[in-house]
XYZ file of C-alpha atoms in Angstrom:
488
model
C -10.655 14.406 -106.871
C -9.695 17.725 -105.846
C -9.885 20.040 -102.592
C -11.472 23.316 -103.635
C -11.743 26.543 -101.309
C -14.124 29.510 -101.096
C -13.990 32.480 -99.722
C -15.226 36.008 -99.061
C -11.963 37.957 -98.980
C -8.153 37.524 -98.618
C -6.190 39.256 -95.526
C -3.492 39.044 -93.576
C -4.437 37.342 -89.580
C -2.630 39.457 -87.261
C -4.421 40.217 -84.198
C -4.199 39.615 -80.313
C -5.858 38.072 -77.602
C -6.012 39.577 -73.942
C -6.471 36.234 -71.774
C -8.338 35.792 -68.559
C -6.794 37.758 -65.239
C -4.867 36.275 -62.788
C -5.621 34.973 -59.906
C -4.081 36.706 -55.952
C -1.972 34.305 -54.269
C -2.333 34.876 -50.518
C 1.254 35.713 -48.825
C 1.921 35.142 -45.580
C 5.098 36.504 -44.965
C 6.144 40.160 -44.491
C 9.467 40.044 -46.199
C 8.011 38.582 -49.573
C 4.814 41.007 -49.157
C 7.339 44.529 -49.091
C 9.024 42.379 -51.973
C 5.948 42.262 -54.208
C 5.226 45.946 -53.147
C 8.849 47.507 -54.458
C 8.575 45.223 -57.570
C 4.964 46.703 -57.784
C 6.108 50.227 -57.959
C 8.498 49.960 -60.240
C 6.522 48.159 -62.677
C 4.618 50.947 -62.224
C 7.171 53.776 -62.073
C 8.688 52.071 -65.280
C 5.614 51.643 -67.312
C 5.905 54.685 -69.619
C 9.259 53.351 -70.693
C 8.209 50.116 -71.352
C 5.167 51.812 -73.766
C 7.356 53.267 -75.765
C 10.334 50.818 -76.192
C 6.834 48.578 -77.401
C 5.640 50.870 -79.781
C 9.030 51.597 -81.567
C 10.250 47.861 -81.372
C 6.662 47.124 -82.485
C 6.639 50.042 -85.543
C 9.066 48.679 -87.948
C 7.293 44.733 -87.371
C 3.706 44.884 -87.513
C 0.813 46.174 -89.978
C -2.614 47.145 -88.863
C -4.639 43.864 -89.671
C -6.886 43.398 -92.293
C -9.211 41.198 -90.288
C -10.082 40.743 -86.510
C -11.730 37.029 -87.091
C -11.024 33.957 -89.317
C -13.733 31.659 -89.748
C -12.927 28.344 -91.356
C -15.602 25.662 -92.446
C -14.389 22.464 -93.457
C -17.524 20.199 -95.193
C -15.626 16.772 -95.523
C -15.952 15.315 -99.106
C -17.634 18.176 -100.357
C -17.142 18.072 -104.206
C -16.159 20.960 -106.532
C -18.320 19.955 -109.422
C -21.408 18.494 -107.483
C -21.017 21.819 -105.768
C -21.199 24.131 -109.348
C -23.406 22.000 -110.767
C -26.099 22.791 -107.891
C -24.894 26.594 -107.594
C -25.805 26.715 -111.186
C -29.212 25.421 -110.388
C -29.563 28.092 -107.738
C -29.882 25.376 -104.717
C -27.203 26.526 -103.001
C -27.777 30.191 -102.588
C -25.273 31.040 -100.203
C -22.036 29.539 -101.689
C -22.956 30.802 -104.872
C -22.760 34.440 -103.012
C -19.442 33.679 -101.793
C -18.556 32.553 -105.138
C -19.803 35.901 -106.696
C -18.948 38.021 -103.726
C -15.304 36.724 -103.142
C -14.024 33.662 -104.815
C -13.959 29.733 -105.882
C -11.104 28.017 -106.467
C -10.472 24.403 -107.275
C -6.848 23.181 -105.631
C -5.268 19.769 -105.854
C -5.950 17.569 -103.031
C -2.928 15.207 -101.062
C -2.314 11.668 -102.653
C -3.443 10.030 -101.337
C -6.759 11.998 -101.396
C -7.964 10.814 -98.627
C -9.398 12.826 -95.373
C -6.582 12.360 -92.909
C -4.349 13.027 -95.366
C -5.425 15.552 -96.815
C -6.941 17.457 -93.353
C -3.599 17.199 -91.527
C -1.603 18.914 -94.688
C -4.495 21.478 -93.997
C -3.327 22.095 -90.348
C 0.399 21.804 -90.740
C 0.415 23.312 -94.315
C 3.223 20.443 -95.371
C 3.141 17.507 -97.522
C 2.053 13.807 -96.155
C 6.088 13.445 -95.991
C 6.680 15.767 -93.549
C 3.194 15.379 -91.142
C 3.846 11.654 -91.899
C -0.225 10.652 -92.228
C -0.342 8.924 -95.291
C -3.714 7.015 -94.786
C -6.100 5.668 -91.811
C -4.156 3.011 -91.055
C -0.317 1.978 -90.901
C 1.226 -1.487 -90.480
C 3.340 -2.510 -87.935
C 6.789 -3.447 -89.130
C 7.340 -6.077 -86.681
C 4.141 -7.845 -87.737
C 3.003 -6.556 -90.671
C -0.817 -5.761 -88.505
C -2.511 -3.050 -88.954
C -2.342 -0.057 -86.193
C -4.059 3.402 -86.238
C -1.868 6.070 -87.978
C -2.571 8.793 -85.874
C -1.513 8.071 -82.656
C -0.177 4.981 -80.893
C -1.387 3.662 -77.402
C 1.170 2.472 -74.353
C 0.474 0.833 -71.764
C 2.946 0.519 -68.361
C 1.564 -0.817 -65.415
C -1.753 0.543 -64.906
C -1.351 3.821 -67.060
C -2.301 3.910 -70.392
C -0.282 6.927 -72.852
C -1.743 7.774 -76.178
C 1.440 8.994 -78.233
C 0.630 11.193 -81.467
C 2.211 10.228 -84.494
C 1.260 13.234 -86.409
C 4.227 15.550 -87.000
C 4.917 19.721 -87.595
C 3.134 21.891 -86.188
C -0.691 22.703 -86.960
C -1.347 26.587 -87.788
C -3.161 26.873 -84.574
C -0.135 26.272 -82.129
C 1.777 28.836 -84.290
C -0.610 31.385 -83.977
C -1.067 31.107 -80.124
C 2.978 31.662 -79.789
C 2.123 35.171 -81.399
C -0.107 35.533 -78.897
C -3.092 34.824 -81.365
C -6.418 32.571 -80.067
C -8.156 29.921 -82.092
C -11.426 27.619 -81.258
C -11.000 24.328 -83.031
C -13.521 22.024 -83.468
C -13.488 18.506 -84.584
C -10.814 18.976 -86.996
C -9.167 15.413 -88.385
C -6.138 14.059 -86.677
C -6.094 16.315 -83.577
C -6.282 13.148 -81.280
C -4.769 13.285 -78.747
C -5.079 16.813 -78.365
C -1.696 18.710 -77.526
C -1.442 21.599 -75.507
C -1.855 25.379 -76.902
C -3.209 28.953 -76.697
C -6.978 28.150 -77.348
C -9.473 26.157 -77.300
C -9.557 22.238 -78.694
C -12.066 19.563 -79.513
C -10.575 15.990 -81.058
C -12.183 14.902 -83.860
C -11.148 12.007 -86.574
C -9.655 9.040 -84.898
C -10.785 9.316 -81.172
C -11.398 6.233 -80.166
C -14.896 4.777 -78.411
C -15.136 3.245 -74.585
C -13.701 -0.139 -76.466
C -10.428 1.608 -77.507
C -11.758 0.498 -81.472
C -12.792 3.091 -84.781
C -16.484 2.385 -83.445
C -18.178 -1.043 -82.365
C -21.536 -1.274 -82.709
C -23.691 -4.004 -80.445
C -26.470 -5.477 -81.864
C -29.027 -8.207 -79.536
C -31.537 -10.534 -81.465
C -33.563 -13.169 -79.947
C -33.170 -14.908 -83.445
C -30.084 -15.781 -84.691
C -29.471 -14.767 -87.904
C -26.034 -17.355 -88.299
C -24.234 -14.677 -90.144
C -20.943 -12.918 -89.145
C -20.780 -9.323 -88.836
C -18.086 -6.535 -89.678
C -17.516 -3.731 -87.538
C -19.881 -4.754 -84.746
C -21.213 -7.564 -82.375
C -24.150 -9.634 -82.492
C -25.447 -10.846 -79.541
C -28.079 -13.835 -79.166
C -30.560 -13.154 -76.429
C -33.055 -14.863 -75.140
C -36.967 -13.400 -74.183
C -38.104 -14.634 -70.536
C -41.608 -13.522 -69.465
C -41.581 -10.518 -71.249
C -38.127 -9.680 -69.991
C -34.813 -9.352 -72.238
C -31.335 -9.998 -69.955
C -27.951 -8.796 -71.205
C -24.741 -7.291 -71.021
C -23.122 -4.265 -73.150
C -19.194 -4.767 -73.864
C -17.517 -1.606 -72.462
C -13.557 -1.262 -72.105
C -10.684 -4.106 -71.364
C -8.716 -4.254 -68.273
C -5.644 -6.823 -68.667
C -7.838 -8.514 -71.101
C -10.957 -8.752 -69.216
C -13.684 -7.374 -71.179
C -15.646 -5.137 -68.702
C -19.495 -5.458 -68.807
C -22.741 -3.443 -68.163
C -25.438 -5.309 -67.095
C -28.674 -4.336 -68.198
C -32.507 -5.579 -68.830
C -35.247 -4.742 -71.623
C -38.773 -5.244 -70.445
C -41.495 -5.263 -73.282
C -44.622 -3.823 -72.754
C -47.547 -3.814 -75.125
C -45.895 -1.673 -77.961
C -43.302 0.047 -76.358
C -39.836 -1.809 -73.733
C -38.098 -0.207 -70.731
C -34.326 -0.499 -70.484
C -32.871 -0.433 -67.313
C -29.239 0.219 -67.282
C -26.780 1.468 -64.788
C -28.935 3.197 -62.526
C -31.780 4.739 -65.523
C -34.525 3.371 -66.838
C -35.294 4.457 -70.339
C -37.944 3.831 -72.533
C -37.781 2.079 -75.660
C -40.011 3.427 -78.759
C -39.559 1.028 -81.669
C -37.784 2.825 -84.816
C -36.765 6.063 -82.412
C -33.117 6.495 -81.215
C -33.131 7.439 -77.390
C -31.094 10.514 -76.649
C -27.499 10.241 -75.477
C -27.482 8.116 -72.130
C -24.638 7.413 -69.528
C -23.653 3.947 -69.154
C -21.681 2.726 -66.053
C -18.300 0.023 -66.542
C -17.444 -0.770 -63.230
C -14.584 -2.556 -61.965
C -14.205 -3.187 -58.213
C -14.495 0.360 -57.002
C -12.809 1.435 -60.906
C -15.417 2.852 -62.932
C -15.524 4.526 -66.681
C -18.537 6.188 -68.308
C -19.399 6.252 -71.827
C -22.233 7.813 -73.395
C -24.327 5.163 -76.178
C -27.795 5.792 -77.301
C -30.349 2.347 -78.085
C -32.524 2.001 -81.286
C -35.323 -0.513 -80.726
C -35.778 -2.388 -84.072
C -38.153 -4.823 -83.180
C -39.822 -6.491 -80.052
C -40.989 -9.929 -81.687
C -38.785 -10.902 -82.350
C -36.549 -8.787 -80.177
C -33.584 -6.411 -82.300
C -31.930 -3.820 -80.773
C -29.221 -1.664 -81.658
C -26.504 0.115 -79.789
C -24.577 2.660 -81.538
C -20.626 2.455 -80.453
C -20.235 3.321 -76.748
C -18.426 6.597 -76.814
C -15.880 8.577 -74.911
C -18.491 10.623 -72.304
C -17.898 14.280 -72.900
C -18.617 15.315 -69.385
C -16.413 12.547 -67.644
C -14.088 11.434 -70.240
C -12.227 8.231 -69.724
C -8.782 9.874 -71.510
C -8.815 13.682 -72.559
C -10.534 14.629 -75.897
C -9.975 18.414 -75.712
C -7.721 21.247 -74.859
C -8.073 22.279 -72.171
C -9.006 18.711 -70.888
C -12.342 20.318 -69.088
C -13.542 21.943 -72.334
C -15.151 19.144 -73.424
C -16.681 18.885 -70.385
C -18.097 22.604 -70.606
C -19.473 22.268 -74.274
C -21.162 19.033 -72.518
C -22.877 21.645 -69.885
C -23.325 24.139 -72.080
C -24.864 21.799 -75.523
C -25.859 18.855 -73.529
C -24.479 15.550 -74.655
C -22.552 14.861 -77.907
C -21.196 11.802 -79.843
C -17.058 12.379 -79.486
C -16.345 9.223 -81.705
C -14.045 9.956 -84.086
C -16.003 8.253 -86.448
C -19.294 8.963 -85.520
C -21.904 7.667 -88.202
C -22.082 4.071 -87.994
C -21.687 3.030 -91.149
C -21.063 -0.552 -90.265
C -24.245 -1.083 -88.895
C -25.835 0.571 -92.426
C -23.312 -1.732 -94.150
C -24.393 -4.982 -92.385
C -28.119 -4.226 -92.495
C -28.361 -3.771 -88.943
C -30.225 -0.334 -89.126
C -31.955 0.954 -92.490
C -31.255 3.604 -94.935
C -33.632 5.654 -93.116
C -32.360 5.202 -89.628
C -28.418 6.023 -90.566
C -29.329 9.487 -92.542
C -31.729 10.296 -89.166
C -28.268 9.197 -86.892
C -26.087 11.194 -89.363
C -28.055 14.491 -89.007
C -28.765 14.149 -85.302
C -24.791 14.392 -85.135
C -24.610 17.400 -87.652
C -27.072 18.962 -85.363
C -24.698 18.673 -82.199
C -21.798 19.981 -84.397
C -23.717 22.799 -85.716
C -24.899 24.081 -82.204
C -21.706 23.746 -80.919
C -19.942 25.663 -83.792
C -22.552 28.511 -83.760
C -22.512 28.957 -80.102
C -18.406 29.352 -80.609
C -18.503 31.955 -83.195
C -20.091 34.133 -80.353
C -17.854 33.756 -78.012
C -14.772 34.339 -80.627
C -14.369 38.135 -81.012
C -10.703 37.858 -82.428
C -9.054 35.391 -83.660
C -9.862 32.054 -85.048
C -12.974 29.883 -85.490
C -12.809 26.643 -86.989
C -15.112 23.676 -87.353
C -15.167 20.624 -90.009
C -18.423 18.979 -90.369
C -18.222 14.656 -91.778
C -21.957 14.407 -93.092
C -21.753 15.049 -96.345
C -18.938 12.550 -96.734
C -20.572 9.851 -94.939
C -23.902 10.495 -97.148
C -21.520 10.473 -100.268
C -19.883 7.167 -99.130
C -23.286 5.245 -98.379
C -25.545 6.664 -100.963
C -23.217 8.347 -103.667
C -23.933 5.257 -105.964
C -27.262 4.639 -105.223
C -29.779 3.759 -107.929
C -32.329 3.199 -105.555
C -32.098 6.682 -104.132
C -31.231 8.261 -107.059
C -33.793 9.824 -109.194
C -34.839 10.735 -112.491
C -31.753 12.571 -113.487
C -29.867 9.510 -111.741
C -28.506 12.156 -109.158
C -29.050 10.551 -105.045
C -31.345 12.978 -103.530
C -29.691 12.122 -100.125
C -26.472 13.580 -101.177
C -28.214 16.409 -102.545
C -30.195 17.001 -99.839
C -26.962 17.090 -97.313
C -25.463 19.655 -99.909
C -28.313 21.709 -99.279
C -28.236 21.384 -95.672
C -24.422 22.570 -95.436
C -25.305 25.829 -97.649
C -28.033 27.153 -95.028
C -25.074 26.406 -92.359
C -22.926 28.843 -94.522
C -25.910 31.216 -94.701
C -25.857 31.364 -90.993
C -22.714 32.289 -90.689
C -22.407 34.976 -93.258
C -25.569 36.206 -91.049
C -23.308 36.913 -88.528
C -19.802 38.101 -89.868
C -19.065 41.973 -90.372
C -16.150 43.563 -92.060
C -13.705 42.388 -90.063
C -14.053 38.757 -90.758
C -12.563 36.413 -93.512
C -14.572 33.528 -93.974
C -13.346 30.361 -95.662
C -15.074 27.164 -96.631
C -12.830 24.527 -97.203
C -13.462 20.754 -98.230
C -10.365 18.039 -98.222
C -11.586 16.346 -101.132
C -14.099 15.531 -103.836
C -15.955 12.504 -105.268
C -16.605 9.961 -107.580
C -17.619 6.762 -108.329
C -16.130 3.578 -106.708
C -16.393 0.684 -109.179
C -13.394 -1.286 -108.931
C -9.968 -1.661 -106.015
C -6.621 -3.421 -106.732
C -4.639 -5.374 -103.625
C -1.391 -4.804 -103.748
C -0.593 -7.270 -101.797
C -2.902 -10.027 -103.453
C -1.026 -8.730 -106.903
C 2.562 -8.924 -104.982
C 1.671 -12.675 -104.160
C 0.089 -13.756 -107.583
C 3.264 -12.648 -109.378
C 5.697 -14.800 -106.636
C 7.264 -11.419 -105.287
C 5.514 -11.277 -102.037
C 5.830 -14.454 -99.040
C 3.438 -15.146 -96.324
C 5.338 -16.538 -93.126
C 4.898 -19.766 -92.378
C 2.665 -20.788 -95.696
C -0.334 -18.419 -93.814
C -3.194 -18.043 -96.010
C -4.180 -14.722 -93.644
């Protein structure tokens, strides 16, 4: 598999950025009010001087830049030879420009060549043995259990610190300490975010309301017996046309925390009422984002979920993984903590899940083929708005965004053969190919000569026939032990 770039032109990035203004602190004493006056004046008096000690210290240092604006796409799991093969074809007008107009290059991904991996060498620019990310998960020494690689959670008392375990520095803190601003959007491995010149939405690895990858909750008045991975199944019971429940929200000393709620089924459409909001239920239609209330004495944490009516008789509904609301969230997601607030305002509400697409619940046959590509592009959509709406506001500087559908299409439908057509190629894979060159051909709509745009992927892909475990191997051969005889 390999990581393959394209781009328009090659430069060197050296521009600035003129912040906001200051705000007037009132003074109330005389003394420290003649103070700022004197210091005043000679700023002023001593201006000139200071111009011109810039401009020669500055002379022998800096070149006139190339570029005023980098623009960086990242399309997770795009593929190199999927990609020529439908440039050749002419379905992908506008990277087969860039490939004309500038360049393509294929580059060796990280090994392992996997997206964390390979997207945090992208930010620091160093190998996996110097940002130390070598896959999703790590194992705890002390146990041997799996923890998140990324970051590590604390708890003291009632405060709760996320710790991140991703080391060197990413590109963007080094180019807001030469005074350089960058928007960064949902790049891998930026969770928690850390504190810098610009602007900073998490993306791979933020966690849902439940502190998990992503949880889904499904309710069934019929119980299927059958255990389920990545999700809950809850058996419910249907009382004069009335469905009572409770959705699983966050623990507190090991108290799950619950949000009561109630489903009442009309002649072909329900009503949920749930914290407050009553919502109604179209079978086969997602809702739209809605706020769901965990309270705890006079505690209380919001997450955002939206509800997917399968079926009324029997009853089956779905609840994608509570997430992290935007607007109020529960631990920060963004640099500045309030920006993710403002994109909330400004976009309306947004999945923040690290993980997003719920490809347990596709996995499990909780929701069809045809509901996880509708949930998978009703995310894109949210990313897309909010990624176009920041290349206006970025005049100078950086812009970057990294989009996960076409590597959650590859991963559910690369192999197939019921999607896959004549030429045994999955038209859902092609079709999110497609989608992510008009997204290039909006941008390149809006860039001028002053702007380098890149499109980047992490890694390509293939088929997945066959896995080894290590650790089944290790054992089988007599050079591996389980404590205490454990079969786990």
């Amino acid at each position: 598999m390999d990581t393959h770039i394209l781009l328009i032109s090659q430069c060197i990035l050296h521009v600035g950025y003129i912040g906001p203004g200051a705000g007037f602190a009132f003074l109330g004493s005389f003394l420290i009010m003649l103070l700022a006056v004197l210091l005043a004046l000679l700023s002023i008096l001593s201006f000139p001087f200071r111009l011109i000690s810039r401009a020669v210290f500055r002379a022998g240092r800096h070149v006139k830049p190339k570029a005023e604006k980098i623009i960086v796409i990242g399309f997770d799991g795009l593929d190199p030879a999927l990609t020529e093969k439908l440039m050749a074809r002419g379905e992908l007008p506008h990277l087969a420009r860039i490939k004309e107009e500038g360049s393509f290059s294929k580059l060796n991904t990280t090994c392992p060549p996997i997206s964390p991996v390979a997207w945090s060498s992208f930010a620091t620019g160093v190998n996996p043995g110097k940002h130390n990310i070598f896959d999703f998960l790590n194992r705890d020494l002390s146990t041997y259990m799996p923890e998140l690689s990324s970051c590590r959670i604390t708890s003291s008392g009632k405060k709760a610190e996320t710790i991140a375990l991703r080391k060197s520095k990413p590109f963007w803190h080094l180019l807001g300490e030469h005074g350089i601003f960058s928007t960064i959007l949902r790049v891998p491995i930026t969770f928690p975010p850390e504190k810098f010149k610009g602007l900073l939405l998490s993306g791979m690895c933020v966690p849902d309301i439940m502190g998990t990858q992503g949880t889904f909750t499904f309710y069934e008045s019929e119980s299927s017996s059958r255990p389920t991975t990545g999700g809950q199944r809850i058996l419910v019971s249907v009382d004069k046309n009335t469905v009572k429940a409770k959705l699983p929200g966050p623990s507190l000393n090991g108290k799950t925390i619950n949000s009561p709620f109630s489903v009442r089924l009309r002649d072909d459409y329900a009503v949920i009422s749930i914290s407050g909001r009553k919502i109604t239920l179209v079978p086969g239609k997602y809702t739209d984002w809605t706020c769901v209330k965990f309270r705890n004495g006079l505690r209380g944490i919001n997450g955002i979920c939206r509800f997917l009516l399968l079926s009324m008789r029997p009853f089956r509904l779905y609840v994608t993984p509570v997430n992290i609301d935007p607007e109020h969230p529960a631990m920060p997601i963004s640099n500045p903590a309030y920006y993710s607030a403002y994109l909330a305002k400004l976009n309306g509400p947004y999945s923040t899940l690290g993980l997003a697409e719920d490809t347990w619940a596709l996995n499990e046959n909780i929701i069809s083929e045809t509901e996880f590509i509708q949930q998978v592009y009703d995310i894109h959509e949210e990313r897309e708005k909010m990624f176009l709406n920041a290349l206006k506001r970025v005049r100078k500087g950086v812009c970057c965004c990294v989009f996960d559908a076409t590597d959650r299409i590859q991963h559910m439908f690369h192999n197939d053969q019921n999607d896959a057509g004549k030429s045994g190629e999955s038209q859902a894979v092609n079709d999110i190919y497609r989608r992510m060159d008009n997204l290039v051909g909006e941008v390149i709509r809006t860039i001028d000569e002053h702007t380098v745009l890149f499109v980047i992927s992490d890694h390509g892909f293939t088929e997945f026939r066959r896995g080894l475990n290590f650790n089944v191997w290790l054992k089988n051969e007599g050079l591996l032990t389980l404590k205490d005889n454990s079969e786990g």
